[in-house]
């Protein structure tokens, strides 16, 4: 297979856990990355071009992260915050049982969601038959600078995007900066490590999402 100069991965298609459709984002991002001609860029910086030189990007449809986004240069994970509606709670306890983070407490008036523990995985909305817990805000959690190897590190939180267009701009703008400003022999991971906090235009936090890896 032709080396395109990057690795773009996604998680399982049609997964019932997914809270964010990723196929259009994947296709568009793939085309944009091809247009950047990254293999030629890598050839100018490294000889030979090896696997660890290639930019790595992973998209996951939910916080479970099956495509291992948090060890990639660019980590893109879907989230969907729970929203408490006016529908009366049936006190069935399904949401409490379905929340792997113990982030829901049943009270006589309904439920309380503990925002500091909630990962916005969407499980509670799916099991709540009364619609008391309904889908809230949906978007992408973005992390940057993950890698494996001699000095492994998890990607660190870089912000959130509500639209696919914002995600694409975040990845391609960062890569264009690397192409223009990266030093000879400087790997992308090291370039990003030094500028992870300078990503512009993305919200630093969300009221419902705990950004910790
Ligand atoms: S990351 Fe979430 S949506 Fe993707 S395959 Fe895993 S569980 Fe399914
Ligand atoms: S969205 Fe939050 S509260 Fe609901 S199941 Fe997931 S972690 Fe628990
Ligand atoms: S919020 Fe929904 S799932 Fe949770 S206890 Fe009430 S009715 Fe059941």
mmCIF file of N, CA and C and ligand atoms in Angstrom, residues 19 63 80-82 95-104 112-115 117-127 133 208, ligand 2:
data_model
loop_
_atom_site.group_PDB
_atom_site.id
_atom_site.type_symbol
_atom_site.label_atom_id
_atom_site.label_comp_id
_atom_site.label_asym_id
_atom_site.label_seq_id
_atom_site.Cartn_x
_atom_site.Cartn_y
_atom_site.Cartn_z
ATOM 1 N N UNK A 19 -21.517 7.909 20.086
ATOM 2 C CA UNK A 19 -22.357 9.086 20.351
ATOM 3 C C UNK A 19 -22.124 10.179 19.297
ATOM 4 N N UNK A 63 -16.088 8.024 24.351
ATOM 5 C CA UNK A 63 -14.901 8.091 25.222
ATOM 6 C C UNK A 63 -14.210 6.741 25.468
ATOM 7 N N UNK A 80 -21.154 13.041 24.311
ATOM 8 C CA UNK A 80 -22.529 13.526 24.352
ATOM 9 C C UNK A 80 -22.924 13.700 25.817
ATOM 10 N N UNK A 81 -23.150 14.929 26.209
ATOM 11 C CA UNK A 81 -23.472 15.218 27.605
ATOM 12 C C UNK A 81 -24.915 14.834 27.914
ATOM 13 N N UNK A 82 -25.182 14.362 29.133
ATOM 14 C CA UNK A 82 -26.571 14.103 29.523
ATOM 15 C C UNK A 82 -27.265 15.408 29.915
ATOM 16 N N UNK A 95 -30.258 3.997 34.863
ATOM 17 C CA UNK A 95 -29.140 4.914 34.569
ATOM 18 C C UNK A 95 -28.015 4.742 35.585
ATOM 19 N N UNK A 96 -28.385 4.540 36.849
ATOM 20 C CA UNK A 96 -27.364 4.346 37.901
ATOM 21 C C UNK A 96 -26.563 3.079 37.596
ATOM 22 N N UNK A 97 -27.281 2.022 37.232
ATOM 23 C CA UNK A 97 -26.623 0.745 36.912
ATOM 24 C C UNK A 97 -25.750 0.871 35.654
ATOM 25 N N UNK A 98 -26.211 1.671 34.689
ATOM 26 C CA UNK A 98 -25.509 1.763 33.402
ATOM 27 C C UNK A 98 -24.331 2.725 33.404
ATOM 28 N N UNK A 99 -24.176 3.499 34.471
ATOM 29 C CA UNK A 99 -23.082 4.480 34.495
ATOM 30 C C UNK A 99 -21.830 3.852 35.105
ATOM 31 N N UNK A 100 -20.822 3.656 34.297
ATOM 32 C CA UNK A 100 -19.581 3.019 34.764
ATOM 33 C C UNK A 100 -18.746 3.938 35.640
ATOM 34 N N UNK A 101 -19.103 5.212 35.690
ATOM 35 C CA UNK A 101 -18.316 6.179 36.470
ATOM 36 C C UNK A 101 -18.942 6.492 37.825
ATOM 37 N N UNK A 102 -20.042 5.798 38.183
ATOM 38 C CA UNK A 102 -20.772 6.123 39.428
ATOM 39 C C UNK A 102 -21.086 7.609 39.509
ATOM 40 N N UNK A 103 -21.536 8.152 38.413
ATOM 41 C CA UNK A 103 -21.761 9.601 38.346
ATOM 42 C C UNK A 103 -23.227 9.979 38.509
ATOM 43 N N UNK A 104 -24.093 9.006 38.828
ATOM 44 C CA UNK A 104 -25.521 9.312 38.960
ATOM 45 C C UNK A 104 -26.021 8.835 40.323
ATOM 46 N N UNK A 112 -29.496 12.947 40.252
ATOM 47 C CA UNK A 112 -28.462 13.988 40.235
ATOM 48 C C UNK A 112 -27.292 13.434 39.425
ATOM 49 N N UNK A 113 -26.763 14.232 38.522
ATOM 50 C CA UNK A 113 -25.580 13.819 37.755
ATOM 51 C C UNK A 113 -24.373 14.589 38.272
ATOM 52 N N UNK A 114 -23.351 13.864 38.643
ATOM 53 C CA UNK A 114 -22.144 14.485 39.196
ATOM 54 C C UNK A 114 -21.203 14.807 38.026
ATOM 55 N N UNK A 115 -21.173 16.084 37.688
ATOM 56 C CA UNK A 115 -20.450 16.500 36.484
ATOM 57 C C UNK A 115 -18.957 16.199 36.561
ATOM 58 N N UNK A 117 -17.528 13.633 37.582
ATOM 59 C CA UNK A 117 -17.194 12.241 37.238
ATOM 60 C C UNK A 117 -17.705 11.832 35.855
ATOM 61 N N UNK A 118 -18.588 12.621 35.298
ATOM 62 C CA UNK A 118 -19.238 12.240 34.033
ATOM 63 C C UNK A 118 -18.265 12.372 32.854
ATOM 64 N N UNK A 119 -18.199 11.334 32.033
ATOM 65 C CA UNK A 119 -17.358 11.358 30.829
ATOM 66 C C UNK A 119 -18.158 11.655 29.558
ATOM 67 N N UNK A 120 -19.455 11.911 29.724
ATOM 68 C CA UNK A 120 -20.313 12.197 28.565
ATOM 69 C C UNK A 120 -20.285 11.066 27.545
ATOM 70 N N UNK A 121 -20.449 9.848 28.069
ATOM 71 C CA UNK A 121 -20.392 8.667 27.203
ATOM 72 C C UNK A 121 -21.732 8.340 26.555
ATOM 73 N N UNK A 122 -22.818 8.902 27.080
ATOM 74 C CA UNK A 122 -24.141 8.683 26.480
ATOM 75 C C UNK A 122 -24.873 7.451 26.973
ATOM 76 N N UNK A 123 -24.276 6.645 27.841
ATOM 77 C CA UNK A 123 -24.934 5.404 28.290
ATOM 78 C C UNK A 123 -26.262 5.677 28.984
ATOM 79 N N UNK A 124 -26.285 6.675 29.868
ATOM 80 C CA UNK A 124 -27.500 6.900 30.663
ATOM 81 C C UNK A 124 -28.664 7.354 29.783
ATOM 82 N N UNK A 125 -28.367 8.190 28.777
ATOM 83 C CA UNK A 125 -29.443 8.634 27.895
ATOM 84 C C UNK A 125 -30.062 7.443 27.168
ATOM 85 N N UNK A 126 -29.213 6.479 26.811
ATOM 86 C CA UNK A 126 -29.693 5.342 26.012
ATOM 87 C C UNK A 126 -30.619 4.437 26.823
ATOM 88 N N UNK A 127 -30.369 4.314 28.137
ATOM 89 C CA UNK A 127 -31.172 3.356 28.922
ATOM 90 C C UNK A 127 -32.375 4.010 29.601
ATOM 91 N N UNK A 133 -33.458 11.546 31.474
ATOM 92 C CA UNK A 133 -32.098 11.904 31.026
ATOM 93 C C UNK A 133 -32.117 11.851 29.503
ATOM 94 N N UNK A 208 -19.961 19.798 31.211
ATOM 95 C CA UNK A 208 -20.314 18.431 31.567
ATOM 96 C C UNK A 208 -19.190 17.425 31.414
HETATM 97 S S1 LIG B 2 -22.935 10.215 30.268
HETATM 98 FE FE1 LIG B 2 -21.968 10.582 32.272
HETATM 99 S S2 LIG B 2 -23.550 10.152 33.770
HETATM 100 FE FE2 LIG B 2 -24.229 9.240 31.833
HETATM 101 S S3 LIG B 2 -23.512 7.115 31.890
HETATM 102 FE FE3 LIG B 2 -21.906 8.305 30.876
HETATM 103 S S4 LIG B 2 -20.494 8.895 32.506
HETATM 104 FE FE4 LIG B 2 -22.414 8.248 33.490
#
